[in-house]
Short mmCIF file of C-alpha atoms and ligand atoms in Angstrom, two decimals:
data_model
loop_
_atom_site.label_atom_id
_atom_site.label_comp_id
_atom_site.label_asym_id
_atom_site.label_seq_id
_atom_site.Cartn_x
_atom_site.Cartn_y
_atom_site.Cartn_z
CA UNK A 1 5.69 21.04 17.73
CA UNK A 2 3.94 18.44 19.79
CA UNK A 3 5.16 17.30 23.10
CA UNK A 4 6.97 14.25 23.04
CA UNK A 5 6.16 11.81 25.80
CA UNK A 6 10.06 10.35 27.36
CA UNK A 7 8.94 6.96 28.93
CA UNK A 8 11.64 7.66 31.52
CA UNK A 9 9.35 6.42 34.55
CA UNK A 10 9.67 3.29 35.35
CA UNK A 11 7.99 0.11 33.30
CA UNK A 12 7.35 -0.42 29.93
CA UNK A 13 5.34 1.58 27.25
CA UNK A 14 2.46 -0.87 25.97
CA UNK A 15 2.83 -0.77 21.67
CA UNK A 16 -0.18 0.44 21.24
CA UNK A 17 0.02 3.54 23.03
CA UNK A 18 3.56 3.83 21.53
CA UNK A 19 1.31 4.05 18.20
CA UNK A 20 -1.16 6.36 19.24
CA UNK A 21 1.40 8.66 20.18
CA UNK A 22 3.28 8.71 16.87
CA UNK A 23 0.49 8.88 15.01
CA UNK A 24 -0.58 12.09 16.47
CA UNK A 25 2.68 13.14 16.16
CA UNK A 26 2.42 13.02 11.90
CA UNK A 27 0.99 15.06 9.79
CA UNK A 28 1.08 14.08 6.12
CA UNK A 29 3.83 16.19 4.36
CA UNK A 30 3.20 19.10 2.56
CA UNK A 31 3.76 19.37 -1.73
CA UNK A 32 2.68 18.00 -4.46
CA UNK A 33 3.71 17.02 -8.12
CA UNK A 34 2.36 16.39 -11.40
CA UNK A 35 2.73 13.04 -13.00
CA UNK A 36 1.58 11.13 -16.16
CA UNK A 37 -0.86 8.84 -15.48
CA UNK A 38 1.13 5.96 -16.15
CA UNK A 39 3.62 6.86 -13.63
CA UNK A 40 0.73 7.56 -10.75
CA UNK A 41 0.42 4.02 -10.13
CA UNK A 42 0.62 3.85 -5.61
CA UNK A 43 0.89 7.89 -5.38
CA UNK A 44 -1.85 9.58 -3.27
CA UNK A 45 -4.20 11.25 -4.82
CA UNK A 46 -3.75 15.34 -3.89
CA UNK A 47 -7.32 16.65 -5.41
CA UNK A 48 -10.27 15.05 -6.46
CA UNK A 49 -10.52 14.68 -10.14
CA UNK A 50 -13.85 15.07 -12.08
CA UNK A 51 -14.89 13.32 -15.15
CA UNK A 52 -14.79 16.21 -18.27
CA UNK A 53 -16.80 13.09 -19.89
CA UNK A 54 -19.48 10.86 -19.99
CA UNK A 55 -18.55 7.06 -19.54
CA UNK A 56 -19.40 5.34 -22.30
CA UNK A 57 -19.72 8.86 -24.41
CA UNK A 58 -22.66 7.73 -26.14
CA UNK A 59 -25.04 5.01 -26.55
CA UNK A 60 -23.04 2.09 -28.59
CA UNK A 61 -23.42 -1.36 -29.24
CA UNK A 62 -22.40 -4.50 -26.51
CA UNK A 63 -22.41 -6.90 -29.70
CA UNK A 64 -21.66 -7.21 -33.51
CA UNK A 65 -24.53 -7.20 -34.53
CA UNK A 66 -28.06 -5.18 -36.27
CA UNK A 67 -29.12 -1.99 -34.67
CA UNK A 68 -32.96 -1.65 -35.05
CA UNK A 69 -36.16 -0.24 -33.70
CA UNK A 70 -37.80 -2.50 -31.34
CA UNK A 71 -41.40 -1.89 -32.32
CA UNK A 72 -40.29 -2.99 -36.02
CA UNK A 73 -40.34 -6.51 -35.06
CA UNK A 74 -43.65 -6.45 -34.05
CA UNK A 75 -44.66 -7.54 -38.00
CA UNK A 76 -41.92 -9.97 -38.31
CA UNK A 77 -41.27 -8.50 -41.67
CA UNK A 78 -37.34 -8.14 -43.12
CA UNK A 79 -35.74 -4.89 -42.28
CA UNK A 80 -33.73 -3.27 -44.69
CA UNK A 81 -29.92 -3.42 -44.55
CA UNK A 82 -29.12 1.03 -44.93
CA UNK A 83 -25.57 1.33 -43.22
CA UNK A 84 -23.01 -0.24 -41.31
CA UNK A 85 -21.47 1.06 -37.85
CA UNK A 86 -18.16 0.39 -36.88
CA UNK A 87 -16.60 1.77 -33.62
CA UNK A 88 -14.84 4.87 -34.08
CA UNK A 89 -16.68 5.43 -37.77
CA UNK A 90 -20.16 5.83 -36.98
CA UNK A 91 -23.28 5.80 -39.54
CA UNK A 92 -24.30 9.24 -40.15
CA UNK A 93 -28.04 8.70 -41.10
CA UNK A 94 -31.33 7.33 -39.14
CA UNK A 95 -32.66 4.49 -38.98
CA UNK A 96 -36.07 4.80 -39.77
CA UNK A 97 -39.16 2.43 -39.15
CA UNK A 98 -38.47 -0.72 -41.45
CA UNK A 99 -34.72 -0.56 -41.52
CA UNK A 100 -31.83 -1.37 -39.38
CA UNK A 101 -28.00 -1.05 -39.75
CA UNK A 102 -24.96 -3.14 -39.46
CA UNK A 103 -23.11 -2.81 -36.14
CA UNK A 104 -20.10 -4.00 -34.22
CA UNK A 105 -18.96 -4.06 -30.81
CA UNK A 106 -18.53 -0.47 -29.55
CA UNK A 107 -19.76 1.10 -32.21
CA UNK A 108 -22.42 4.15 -31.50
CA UNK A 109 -25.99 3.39 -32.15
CA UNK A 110 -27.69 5.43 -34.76
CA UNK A 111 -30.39 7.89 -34.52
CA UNK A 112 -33.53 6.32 -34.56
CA UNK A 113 -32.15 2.79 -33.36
CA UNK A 114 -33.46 1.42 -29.61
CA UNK A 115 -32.03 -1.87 -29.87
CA UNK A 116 -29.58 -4.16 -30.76
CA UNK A 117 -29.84 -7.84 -32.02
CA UNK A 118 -26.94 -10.50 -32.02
CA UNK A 119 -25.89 -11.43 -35.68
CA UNK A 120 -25.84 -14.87 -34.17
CA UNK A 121 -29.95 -14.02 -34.06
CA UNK A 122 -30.21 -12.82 -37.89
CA UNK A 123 -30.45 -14.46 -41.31
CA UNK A 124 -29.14 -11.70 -43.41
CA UNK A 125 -30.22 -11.86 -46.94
CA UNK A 126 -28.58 -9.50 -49.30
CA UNK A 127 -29.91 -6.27 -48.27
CA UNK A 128 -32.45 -7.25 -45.70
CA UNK A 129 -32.28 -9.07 -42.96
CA UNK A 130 -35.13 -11.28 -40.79
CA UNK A 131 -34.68 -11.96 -37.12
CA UNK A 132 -34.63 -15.92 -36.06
CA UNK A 133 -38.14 -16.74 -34.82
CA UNK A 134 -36.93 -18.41 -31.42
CA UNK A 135 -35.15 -15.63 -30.15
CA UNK A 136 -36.08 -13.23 -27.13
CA UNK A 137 -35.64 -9.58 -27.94
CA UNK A 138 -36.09 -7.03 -24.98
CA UNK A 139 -36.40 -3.61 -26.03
CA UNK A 140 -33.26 -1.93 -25.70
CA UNK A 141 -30.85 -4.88 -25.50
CA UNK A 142 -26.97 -5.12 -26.13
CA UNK A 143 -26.51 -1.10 -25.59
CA UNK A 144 -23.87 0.00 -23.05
CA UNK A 145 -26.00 3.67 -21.96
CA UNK A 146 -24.31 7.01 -22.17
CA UNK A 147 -22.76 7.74 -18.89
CA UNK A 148 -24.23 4.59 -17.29
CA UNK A 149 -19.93 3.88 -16.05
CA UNK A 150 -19.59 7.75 -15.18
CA UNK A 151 -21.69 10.71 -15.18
CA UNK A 152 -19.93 13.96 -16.54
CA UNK A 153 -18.96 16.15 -14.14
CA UNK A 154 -19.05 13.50 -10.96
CA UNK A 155 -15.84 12.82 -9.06
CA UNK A 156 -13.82 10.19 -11.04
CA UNK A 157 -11.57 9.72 -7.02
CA UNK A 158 -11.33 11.60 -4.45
CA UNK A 159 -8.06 13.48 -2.69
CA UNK A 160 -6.65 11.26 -0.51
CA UNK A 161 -7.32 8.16 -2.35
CA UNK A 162 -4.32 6.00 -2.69
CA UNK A 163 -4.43 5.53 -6.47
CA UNK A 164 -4.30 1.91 -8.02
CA UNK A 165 -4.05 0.37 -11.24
CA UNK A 166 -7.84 -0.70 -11.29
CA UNK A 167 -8.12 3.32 -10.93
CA UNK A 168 -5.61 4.30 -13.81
CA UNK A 169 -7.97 2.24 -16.24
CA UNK A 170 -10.49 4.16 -14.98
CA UNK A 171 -8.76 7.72 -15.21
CA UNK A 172 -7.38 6.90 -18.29
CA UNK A 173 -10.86 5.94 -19.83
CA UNK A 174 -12.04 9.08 -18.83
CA UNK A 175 -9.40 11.05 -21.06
CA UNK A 176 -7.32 12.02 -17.36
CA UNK A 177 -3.58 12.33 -18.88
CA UNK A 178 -2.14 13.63 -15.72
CA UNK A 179 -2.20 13.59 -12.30
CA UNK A 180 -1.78 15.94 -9.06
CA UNK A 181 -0.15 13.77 -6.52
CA UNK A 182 1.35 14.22 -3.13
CA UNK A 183 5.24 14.49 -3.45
CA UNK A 184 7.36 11.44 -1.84
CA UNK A 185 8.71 11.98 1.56
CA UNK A 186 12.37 12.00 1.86
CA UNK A 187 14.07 9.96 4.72
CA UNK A 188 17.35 9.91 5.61
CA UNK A 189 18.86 6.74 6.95
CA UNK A 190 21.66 6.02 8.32
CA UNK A 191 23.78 2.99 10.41
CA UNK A 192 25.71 3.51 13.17
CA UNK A 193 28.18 1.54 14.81
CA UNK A 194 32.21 1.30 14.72
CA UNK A 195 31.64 -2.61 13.96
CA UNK A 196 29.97 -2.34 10.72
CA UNK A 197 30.44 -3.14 6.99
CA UNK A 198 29.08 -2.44 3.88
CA UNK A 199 27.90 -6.13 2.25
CA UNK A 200 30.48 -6.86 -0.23
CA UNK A 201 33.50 -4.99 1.65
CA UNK A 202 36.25 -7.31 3.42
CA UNK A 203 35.56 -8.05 7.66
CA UNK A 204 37.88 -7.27 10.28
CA UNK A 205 37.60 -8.81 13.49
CA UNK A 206 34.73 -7.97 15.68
CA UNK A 207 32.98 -6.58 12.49
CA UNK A 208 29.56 -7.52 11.09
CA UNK A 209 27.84 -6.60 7.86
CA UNK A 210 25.65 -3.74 8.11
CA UNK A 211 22.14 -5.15 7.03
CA UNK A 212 19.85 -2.95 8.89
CA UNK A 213 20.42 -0.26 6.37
CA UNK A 214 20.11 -2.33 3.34
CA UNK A 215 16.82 -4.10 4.26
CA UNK A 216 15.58 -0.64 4.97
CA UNK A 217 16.37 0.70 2.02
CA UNK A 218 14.39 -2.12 0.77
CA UNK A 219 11.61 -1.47 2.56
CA UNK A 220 11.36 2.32 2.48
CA UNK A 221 11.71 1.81 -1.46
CA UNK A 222 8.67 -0.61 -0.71
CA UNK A 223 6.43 1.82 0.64
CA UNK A 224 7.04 4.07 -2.23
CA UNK A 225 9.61 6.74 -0.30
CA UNK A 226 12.76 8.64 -1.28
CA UNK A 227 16.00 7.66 0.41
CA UNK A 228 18.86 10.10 1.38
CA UNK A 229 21.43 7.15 2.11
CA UNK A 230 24.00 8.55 4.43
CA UNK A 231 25.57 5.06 4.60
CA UNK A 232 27.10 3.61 7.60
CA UNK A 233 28.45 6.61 10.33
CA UNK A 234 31.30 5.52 13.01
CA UNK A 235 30.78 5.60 16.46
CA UNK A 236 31.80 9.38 16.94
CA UNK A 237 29.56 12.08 18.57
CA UNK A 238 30.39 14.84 15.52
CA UNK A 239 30.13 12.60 12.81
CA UNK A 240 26.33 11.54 13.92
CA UNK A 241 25.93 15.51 14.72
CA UNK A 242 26.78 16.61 11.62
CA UNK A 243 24.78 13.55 9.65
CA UNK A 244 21.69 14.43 11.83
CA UNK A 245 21.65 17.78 11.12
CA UNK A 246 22.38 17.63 7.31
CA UNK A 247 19.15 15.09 7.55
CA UNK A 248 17.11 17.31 9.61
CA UNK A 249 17.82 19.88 6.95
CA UNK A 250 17.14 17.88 3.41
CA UNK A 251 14.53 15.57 4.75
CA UNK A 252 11.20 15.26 5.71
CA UNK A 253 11.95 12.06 8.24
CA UNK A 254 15.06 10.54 9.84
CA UNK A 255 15.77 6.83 9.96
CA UNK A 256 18.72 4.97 12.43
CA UNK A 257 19.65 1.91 13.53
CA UNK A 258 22.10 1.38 16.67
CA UNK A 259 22.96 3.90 19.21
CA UNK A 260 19.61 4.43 20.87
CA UNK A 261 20.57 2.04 24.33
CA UNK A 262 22.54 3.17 27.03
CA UNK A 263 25.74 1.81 25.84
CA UNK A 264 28.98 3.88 26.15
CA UNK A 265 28.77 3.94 22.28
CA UNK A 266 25.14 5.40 22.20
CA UNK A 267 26.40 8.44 20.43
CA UNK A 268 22.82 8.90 18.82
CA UNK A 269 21.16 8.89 21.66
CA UNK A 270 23.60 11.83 23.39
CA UNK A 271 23.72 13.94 20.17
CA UNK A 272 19.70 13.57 19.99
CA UNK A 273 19.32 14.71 24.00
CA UNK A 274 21.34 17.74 23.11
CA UNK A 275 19.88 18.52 19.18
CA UNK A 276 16.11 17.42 19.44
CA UNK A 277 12.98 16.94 21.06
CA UNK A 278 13.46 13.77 21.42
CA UNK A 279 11.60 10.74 23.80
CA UNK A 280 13.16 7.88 24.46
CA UNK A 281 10.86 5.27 25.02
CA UNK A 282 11.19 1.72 25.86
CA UNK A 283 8.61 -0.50 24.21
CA UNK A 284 7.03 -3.06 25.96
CA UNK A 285 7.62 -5.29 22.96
CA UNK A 286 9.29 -8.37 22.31
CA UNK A 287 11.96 -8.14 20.07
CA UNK A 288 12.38 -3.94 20.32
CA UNK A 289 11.90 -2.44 23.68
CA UNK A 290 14.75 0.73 22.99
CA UNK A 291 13.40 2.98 20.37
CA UNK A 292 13.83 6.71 19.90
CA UNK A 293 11.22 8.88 18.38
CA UNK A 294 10.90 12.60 18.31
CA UNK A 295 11.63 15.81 16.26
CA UNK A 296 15.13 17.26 15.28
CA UNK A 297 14.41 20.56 14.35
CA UNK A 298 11.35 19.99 13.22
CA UNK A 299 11.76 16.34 11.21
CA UNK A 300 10.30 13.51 12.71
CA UNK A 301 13.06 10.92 13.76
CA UNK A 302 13.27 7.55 14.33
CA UNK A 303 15.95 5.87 15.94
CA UNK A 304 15.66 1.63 15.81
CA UNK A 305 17.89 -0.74 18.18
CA UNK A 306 21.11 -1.84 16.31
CA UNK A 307 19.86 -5.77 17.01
CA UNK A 308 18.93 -6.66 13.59
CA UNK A 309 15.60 -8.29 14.15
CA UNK A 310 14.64 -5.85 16.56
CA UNK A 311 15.39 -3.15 13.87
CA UNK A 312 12.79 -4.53 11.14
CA UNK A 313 10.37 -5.45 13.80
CA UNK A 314 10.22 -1.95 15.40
CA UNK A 315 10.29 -0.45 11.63
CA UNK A 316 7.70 -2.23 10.73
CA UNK A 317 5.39 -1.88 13.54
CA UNK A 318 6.44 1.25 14.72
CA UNK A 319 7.91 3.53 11.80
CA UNK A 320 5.48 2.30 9.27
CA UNK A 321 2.41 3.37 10.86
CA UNK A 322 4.03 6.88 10.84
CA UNK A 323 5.39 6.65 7.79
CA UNK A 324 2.23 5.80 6.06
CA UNK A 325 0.36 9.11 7.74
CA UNK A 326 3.40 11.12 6.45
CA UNK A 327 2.78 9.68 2.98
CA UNK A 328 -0.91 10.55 3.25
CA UNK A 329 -2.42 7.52 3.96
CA UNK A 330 -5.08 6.62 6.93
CA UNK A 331 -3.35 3.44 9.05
CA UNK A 332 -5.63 1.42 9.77
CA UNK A 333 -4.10 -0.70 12.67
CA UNK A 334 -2.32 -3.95 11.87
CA UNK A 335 -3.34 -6.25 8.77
CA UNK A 336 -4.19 -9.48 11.04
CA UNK A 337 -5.83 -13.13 10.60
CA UNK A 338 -6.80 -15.87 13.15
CA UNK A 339 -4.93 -19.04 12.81
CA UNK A 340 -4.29 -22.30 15.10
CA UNK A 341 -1.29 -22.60 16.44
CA UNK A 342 0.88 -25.62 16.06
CA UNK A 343 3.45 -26.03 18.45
CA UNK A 344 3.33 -24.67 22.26
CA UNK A 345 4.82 -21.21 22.71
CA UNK A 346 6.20 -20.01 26.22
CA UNK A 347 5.53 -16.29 26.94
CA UNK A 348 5.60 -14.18 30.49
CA UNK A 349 3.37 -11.49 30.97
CA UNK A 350 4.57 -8.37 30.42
CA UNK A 351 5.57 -7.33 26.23
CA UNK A 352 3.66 -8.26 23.03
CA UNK A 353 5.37 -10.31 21.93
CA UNK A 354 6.01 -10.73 17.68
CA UNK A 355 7.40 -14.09 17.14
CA UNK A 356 8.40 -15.46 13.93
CA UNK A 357 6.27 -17.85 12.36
CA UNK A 358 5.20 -19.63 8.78
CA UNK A 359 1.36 -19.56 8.40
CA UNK A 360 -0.45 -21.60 5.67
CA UNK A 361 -4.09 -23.56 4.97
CA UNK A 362 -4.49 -27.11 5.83
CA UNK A 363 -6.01 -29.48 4.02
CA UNK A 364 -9.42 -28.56 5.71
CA UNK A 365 -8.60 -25.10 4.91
CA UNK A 366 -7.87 -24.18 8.28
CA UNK A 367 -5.46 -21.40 8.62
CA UNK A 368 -2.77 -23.05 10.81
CA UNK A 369 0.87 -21.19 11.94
CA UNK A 370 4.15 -22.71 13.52
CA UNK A 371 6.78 -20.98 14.97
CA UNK A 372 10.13 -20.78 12.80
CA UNK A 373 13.40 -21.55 14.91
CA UNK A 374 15.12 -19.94 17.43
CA UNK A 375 13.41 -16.60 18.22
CA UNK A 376 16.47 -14.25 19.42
CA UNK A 377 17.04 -10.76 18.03
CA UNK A 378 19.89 -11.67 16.23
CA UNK A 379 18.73 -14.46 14.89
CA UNK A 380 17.74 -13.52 11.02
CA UNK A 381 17.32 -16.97 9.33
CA UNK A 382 14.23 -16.99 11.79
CA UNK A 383 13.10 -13.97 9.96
CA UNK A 384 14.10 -14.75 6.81
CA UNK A 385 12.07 -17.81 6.96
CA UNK A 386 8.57 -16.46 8.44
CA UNK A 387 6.00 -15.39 6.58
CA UNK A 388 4.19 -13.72 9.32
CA UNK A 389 4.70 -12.28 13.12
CA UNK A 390 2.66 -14.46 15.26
CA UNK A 391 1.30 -11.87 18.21
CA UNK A 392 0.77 -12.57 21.48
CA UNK A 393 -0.73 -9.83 23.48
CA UNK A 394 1.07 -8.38 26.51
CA UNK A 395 -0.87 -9.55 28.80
CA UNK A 396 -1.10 -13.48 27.83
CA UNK A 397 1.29 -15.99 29.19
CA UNK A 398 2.42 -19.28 27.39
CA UNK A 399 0.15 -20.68 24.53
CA UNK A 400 -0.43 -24.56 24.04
CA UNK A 401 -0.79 -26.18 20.73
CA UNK A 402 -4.28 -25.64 19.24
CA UNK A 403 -5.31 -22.48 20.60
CA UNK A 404 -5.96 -19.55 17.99
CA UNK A 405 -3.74 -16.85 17.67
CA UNK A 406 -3.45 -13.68 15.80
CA UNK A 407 -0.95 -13.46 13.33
CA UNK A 408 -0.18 -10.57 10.83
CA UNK A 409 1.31 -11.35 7.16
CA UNK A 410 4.65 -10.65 6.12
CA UNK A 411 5.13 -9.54 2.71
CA UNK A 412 1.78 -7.39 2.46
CA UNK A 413 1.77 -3.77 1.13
CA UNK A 414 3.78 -1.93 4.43
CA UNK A 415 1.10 0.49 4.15
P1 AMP B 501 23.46 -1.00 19.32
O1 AMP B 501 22.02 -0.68 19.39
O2 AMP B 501 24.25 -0.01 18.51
O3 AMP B 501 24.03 -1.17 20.71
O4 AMP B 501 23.59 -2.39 18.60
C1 AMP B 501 22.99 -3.58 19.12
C2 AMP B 501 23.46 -4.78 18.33
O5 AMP B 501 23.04 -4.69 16.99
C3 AMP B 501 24.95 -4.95 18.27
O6 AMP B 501 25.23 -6.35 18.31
C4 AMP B 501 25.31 -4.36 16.92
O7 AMP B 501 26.53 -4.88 16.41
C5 AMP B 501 24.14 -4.77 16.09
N1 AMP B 501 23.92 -3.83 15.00
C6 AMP B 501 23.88 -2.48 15.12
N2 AMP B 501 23.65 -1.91 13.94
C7 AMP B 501 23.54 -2.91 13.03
C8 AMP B 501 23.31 -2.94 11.63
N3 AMP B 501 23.15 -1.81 10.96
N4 AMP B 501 23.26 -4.14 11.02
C9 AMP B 501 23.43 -5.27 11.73
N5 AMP B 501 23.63 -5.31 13.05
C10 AMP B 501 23.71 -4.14 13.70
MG1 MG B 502 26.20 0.39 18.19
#
């Protein structure tokens, strides 16, 4: 099991080293299962597949129109009409010097025929036919090669390979009904706090809705994952003992929100110190900063802040990263763009900062971004509203109007 770093010296652990340590921390989970093709569609790939075929399987026609052998034209003399070819009922015979056959789109080029003319280029008279005088006829023209797509016995995609509908088509022209895939993780996820509701249920006072959970589920759902849902656990020490355990046991990765500060209702963070291997590391990142990673018996957990802005930004910046190396894929760091900034933003030293902001092209197709309203960690219409973080490195203070910054996309595959 590795070691898990606890950030309990003093200052703040930059992001990207919070990243670099989870992401040694995965490995991609273990299992696979066999799908229909159909239903492959965002799985990863678990071993290459090779083509049993040749793509197209034979020499056929681009065109409707006369299959023929080049050096007949040479006497400009009608060729004689012998056959027709339609895809999926070839002609049996060969063409032979002086004749030609009938042939549509797909259809497989007899023996003996090289080439391929357009009907649009042929006066067909009864049972002969003449090719127009002003046309340009290359030898070998309008035939789609055996194999030219895919060579039998070459790798249609590769384990690993994250597999997308462009590659179904592909798969599925190549006669590939099913498909070995690596199995879904399974994270549990759970709420935590005395105060919260499920949407739809009556509030007392001092209660809130619980939304961390359900945008989660959301997102996890997303990113193509399973979801235990253990719903919304009370602030009590064996209730989050025995949830954590039962989700240490069935899953391959544990999800919370709330309970990682130091409050005297931090029950996740006490029955993780006594259960787990578990850091708890303070982010230098703005919203975020308390976040709880580690192992519980051997599943990966991750504990968000409660603050519901701070949840999704740590999820997404944080969890997803891991997530995506559990699922099999390779992150590649952050899905950014360059844009100008709009309006002035104030920042001290110190966090990255991931403000909220709505990102578009002007009309000079320059990609521009403004903040989006009030930027605390409870404040969700902000969220709601952005299509993109805008990210100002830890190190940079305030930003005027008109500088670029970088931004990364809301709404984008979560990896
Ligand atoms: P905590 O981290 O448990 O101290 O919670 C920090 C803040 O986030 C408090 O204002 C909580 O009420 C709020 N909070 C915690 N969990 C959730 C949740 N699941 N949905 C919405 N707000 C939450
Ligand atoms: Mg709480």
């Amino acid at each position: 099991m590795p070691t898990i770093d606890c950030c309990s010296q003093p200052g703040l652990m930059p992001i990207e080293s919070a990243r670099e340590k989870l992401l040694q921390a995965m490995n991609p989970i273990e299992g696979t299962e066999i799908l229909p093709l159909a239903q492959a569609n965002g799985r990863v790939l678990a071993e290459d597949v090779i083509s049993t075929v040749n793509l197209p399987p034979c020499d056929n026609s681009a065109m409707d129109g006369y299959a023929l052998r080049y050096e007949d034209l040479a006497s400009g003399l009608p060729l004689e009409l012998i056959g027709k070819s339609f895809a999926g009922a070839p002609f049996d015979g060969v063409v032979n010097p002086g004749t030609c056959v009938r042939i549509m789109t797909g259809a497989a080029v007899p023996a003996g025929a090289d080439t391929v003319v357009m009907q649009e280029n042929v006066d067909a008279q009864g049972e002969s036919i003449r090719i127009s005088i002003n046309c340009e006829v290359r030898s070998g023209d309008h035939i789609r090669r055996c194999g030219e797509d895919v060579a039998e016995g070459s790798i249609l995609l590769k384990a690993g390979e994250r597999i997308s509908v462009p590659h179904i088509a592909l798969l599925a022209a190549a006669g590939v009904g099913i498909v070995t895939v690596v199995r879904k993780p399974v994270i549990a996820l759970f709420s935590t706090g005395d105060e919260l509701r499920q949407p739809g249920e009556a509030l007392g006072k001092g209660d809130i809705y619980d939304s961390n959970r359900i945008a989660l589920l959301a997102a996890l759902a997303q990113m193509d994952l399973e979801v235990l849902d253990l719903g919304i656990l009370p602030d009590n020490k064996q209730a989050i003992t025995d949830a954590l355990q039962r989700a240490a046991q069935e899953a391959d990765a544990i999800i919370t929100s709330g309970g990682v500060s130091v409050g005297e209702a931090d029950y996740t963070r006490e029955v993780l110190e006594e259960l787990g291997e578990i850091g708890f590391w303070k982010v230098a990142m703005k919203p975020g900063k308390p976040f709880a990673f580690g192992f519980l018996q051997g599943t990966p957990f991750f504990g968000l802040p409660g603050n519901p802005v701070s949840a999704l930004v740590t999820f997404y910046q944080l969890a997803v990263p891991a997530l995506s190396v559990m699922k099999g894929d390779h992150w590649s760091g952050p899905k950014t763009l360059q844009a100008k900034l709009l309006k002035p933003l104030k920042k001290k030293p110190g966090r990255t900062d991931f403000q909220r902001g709505v990102y578009h092209s002007d009309e000079n197709g320059v990609l521009v971004v403004e903040p989006v309203g009030t930027q605390g960690s409870h404040i969700l219409t902000g969220l709601a509203a952005a299509n993109c973080f805008i990210v100002l490195a830890r190190e940079s203070g305030s930003v005027e109007a008109g500088e670029q910054v970088v931004i990364e996309p809301l709404g984008v595959p979560l990896g």
